[in-house]
């Protein structure tokens, strides 16, 4: 399974799980810390700007867990709600693939 995080410029951090692997709360929390490190490493402008990181994820149980929400808050990110049963496509349904087309 590919776990990928991106911004308007393309992928920031990704992680490949072993076949059959799943994302539980502990793994997702670690991914968020890794993402924060990648943001700071690759995008120095995030440290300097006054705007928060606006963070959108889906409604997977590991994303809704209180420890996950606490980490997002501690990192100073602003969660952006996406309706669970929205008729709109989730950004993850199309955005990574357009980024990959630009790469290769």
mmCIF file of C-alpha atoms in Angstrom:
data_model
loop_
_atom_site.group_PDB
_atom_site.id
_atom_site.type_symbol
_atom_site.label_atom_id
_atom_site.label_comp_id
_atom_site.label_asym_id
_atom_site.label_seq_id
_atom_site.Cartn_x
_atom_site.Cartn_y
_atom_site.Cartn_z
ATOM 1 C CA UNK A 1 0.000 0.000 0.000
ATOM 2 C CA UNK A 2 1.225 3.476 -0.834
ATOM 3 C CA UNK A 3 0.670 6.184 1.779
ATOM 4 C CA UNK A 4 1.313 9.591 0.223
ATOM 5 C CA UNK A 5 1.091 13.183 1.403
ATOM 6 C CA UNK A 6 1.311 16.168 -0.944
ATOM 7 C CA UNK A 7 0.810 19.872 -1.254
ATOM 8 C CA UNK A 8 -0.064 22.089 -4.199
ATOM 9 C CA UNK A 9 3.405 21.514 -5.663
ATOM 10 C CA UNK A 10 3.359 17.716 -5.531
ATOM 11 C CA UNK A 11 4.395 14.861 -3.227
ATOM 12 C CA UNK A 12 6.062 15.779 0.072
ATOM 13 C CA UNK A 13 6.328 12.404 1.806
ATOM 14 C CA UNK A 14 5.379 8.845 0.971
ATOM 15 C CA UNK A 15 5.749 5.451 2.538
ATOM 16 C CA UNK A 16 5.288 1.983 1.091
ATOM 17 C CA UNK A 17 3.789 -0.543 3.461
ATOM 18 C CA UNK A 18 4.593 -4.214 3.298
ATOM 19 C CA UNK A 19 2.071 -6.318 1.369
ATOM 20 C CA UNK A 20 -1.006 -6.825 3.511
ATOM 21 C CA UNK A 21 0.014 -3.981 5.825
ATOM 22 C CA UNK A 22 -2.602 -1.698 7.310
ATOM 23 C CA UNK A 23 -2.539 1.781 8.762
ATOM 24 C CA UNK A 24 -3.454 1.789 12.431
ATOM 25 C CA UNK A 25 -3.389 4.783 14.755
ATOM 26 C CA UNK A 26 0.200 4.214 15.914
ATOM 27 C CA UNK A 27 1.527 3.963 12.367
ATOM 28 C CA UNK A 28 -0.467 6.990 11.231
ATOM 29 C CA UNK A 29 0.832 9.057 14.153
ATOM 30 C CA UNK A 30 4.405 8.192 13.152
ATOM 31 C CA UNK A 31 3.635 9.064 9.541
ATOM 32 C CA UNK A 32 2.414 12.491 10.653
ATOM 33 C CA UNK A 33 5.671 13.134 12.514
ATOM 34 C CA UNK A 34 7.613 11.962 9.449
ATOM 35 C CA UNK A 35 5.485 14.235 7.270
ATOM 36 C CA UNK A 36 6.206 17.188 9.531
ATOM 37 C CA UNK A 37 9.953 16.485 9.257
ATOM 38 C CA UNK A 38 9.648 16.275 5.466
ATOM 39 C CA UNK A 39 7.721 19.543 5.331
ATOM 40 C CA UNK A 40 10.388 21.332 7.347
ATOM 41 C CA UNK A 41 13.218 19.749 5.375
ATOM 42 C CA UNK A 42 11.855 20.292 1.876
ATOM 43 C CA UNK A 43 9.949 23.506 2.363
ATOM 44 C CA UNK A 44 11.800 26.072 4.442
ATOM 45 C CA UNK A 45 9.076 28.550 3.572
ATOM 46 C CA UNK A 46 6.692 26.632 5.868
ATOM 47 C CA UNK A 47 8.839 27.638 8.835
ATOM 48 C CA UNK A 48 8.848 31.294 7.828
ATOM 49 C CA UNK A 49 5.283 31.872 6.733
ATOM 50 C CA UNK A 50 2.554 32.923 9.089
ATOM 51 C CA UNK A 51 -0.091 30.614 7.656
ATOM 52 C CA UNK A 52 -0.682 27.203 9.127
ATOM 53 C CA UNK A 53 -0.416 23.929 7.307
ATOM 54 C CA UNK A 54 -3.987 23.078 6.327
ATOM 55 C CA UNK A 55 -4.332 19.328 6.649
ATOM 56 C CA UNK A 56 -6.975 17.235 4.900
ATOM 57 C CA UNK A 57 -7.356 13.526 5.430
ATOM 58 C CA UNK A 58 -10.262 11.149 5.019
ATOM 59 C CA UNK A 59 -12.463 9.519 7.625
ATOM 60 C CA UNK A 60 -10.440 6.352 8.187
ATOM 61 C CA UNK A 61 -10.576 5.246 11.842
ATOM 62 C CA UNK A 62 -6.866 5.960 12.355
ATOM 63 C CA UNK A 63 -7.427 9.502 11.059
ATOM 64 C CA UNK A 64 -10.352 10.160 13.400
ATOM 65 C CA UNK A 65 -8.683 8.768 16.535
ATOM 66 C CA UNK A 66 -8.150 11.219 19.383
ATOM 67 C CA UNK A 67 -4.355 10.675 19.508
ATOM 68 C CA UNK A 68 -4.191 11.581 15.814
ATOM 69 C CA UNK A 69 -6.248 14.725 16.320
ATOM 70 C CA UNK A 70 -4.020 15.657 19.261
ATOM 71 C CA UNK A 71 -0.901 15.364 17.088
ATOM 72 C CA UNK A 72 -2.393 17.492 14.309
ATOM 73 C CA UNK A 73 -3.200 20.130 16.930
ATOM 74 C CA UNK A 74 0.250 19.889 18.576
ATOM 75 C CA UNK A 75 1.954 20.350 15.203
ATOM 76 C CA UNK A 76 -0.061 23.531 14.716
ATOM 77 C CA UNK A 77 -1.807 22.240 11.618
ATOM 78 C CA UNK A 78 -5.326 23.322 10.798
ATOM 79 C CA UNK A 79 -7.587 20.352 10.037
ATOM 80 C CA UNK A 80 -9.806 20.804 7.004
ATOM 81 C CA UNK A 81 -13.021 18.821 7.187
ATOM 82 C CA UNK A 82 -14.103 16.722 4.225
ATOM 83 C CA UNK A 83 -17.609 15.342 4.393
ATOM 84 C CA UNK A 84 -17.537 11.588 4.867
ATOM 85 C CA UNK A 85 -20.198 10.864 2.298
ATOM 86 C CA UNK A 86 -19.672 13.816 -0.013
ATOM 87 C CA UNK A 87 -20.622 13.369 -3.644
ATOM 88 C CA UNK A 88 -17.443 15.256 -4.555
ATOM 89 C CA UNK A 89 -14.309 13.297 -5.272
ATOM 90 C CA UNK A 90 -11.774 13.201 -2.490
ATOM 91 C CA UNK A 91 -8.539 14.929 -3.549
ATOM 92 C CA UNK A 92 -6.761 11.595 -3.151
ATOM 93 C CA UNK A 93 -8.877 10.211 -5.988
ATOM 94 C CA UNK A 94 -7.085 12.304 -8.574
ATOM 95 C CA UNK A 95 -4.331 14.627 -7.283
ATOM 96 C CA UNK A 96 -1.383 12.219 -6.846
ATOM 97 C CA UNK A 97 -1.817 10.865 -10.326
ATOM 98 C CA UNK A 98 -1.563 14.264 -11.987
ATOM 99 C CA UNK A 99 1.597 14.918 -9.953
ATOM 100 C CA UNK A 100 3.088 11.624 -11.107
ATOM 101 C CA UNK A 101 2.347 12.507 -14.732
ATOM 102 C CA UNK A 102 4.449 15.663 -14.352
ATOM 103 C CA UNK A 103 7.334 13.658 -12.860
ATOM 104 C CA UNK A 104 7.537 10.965 -15.484
#
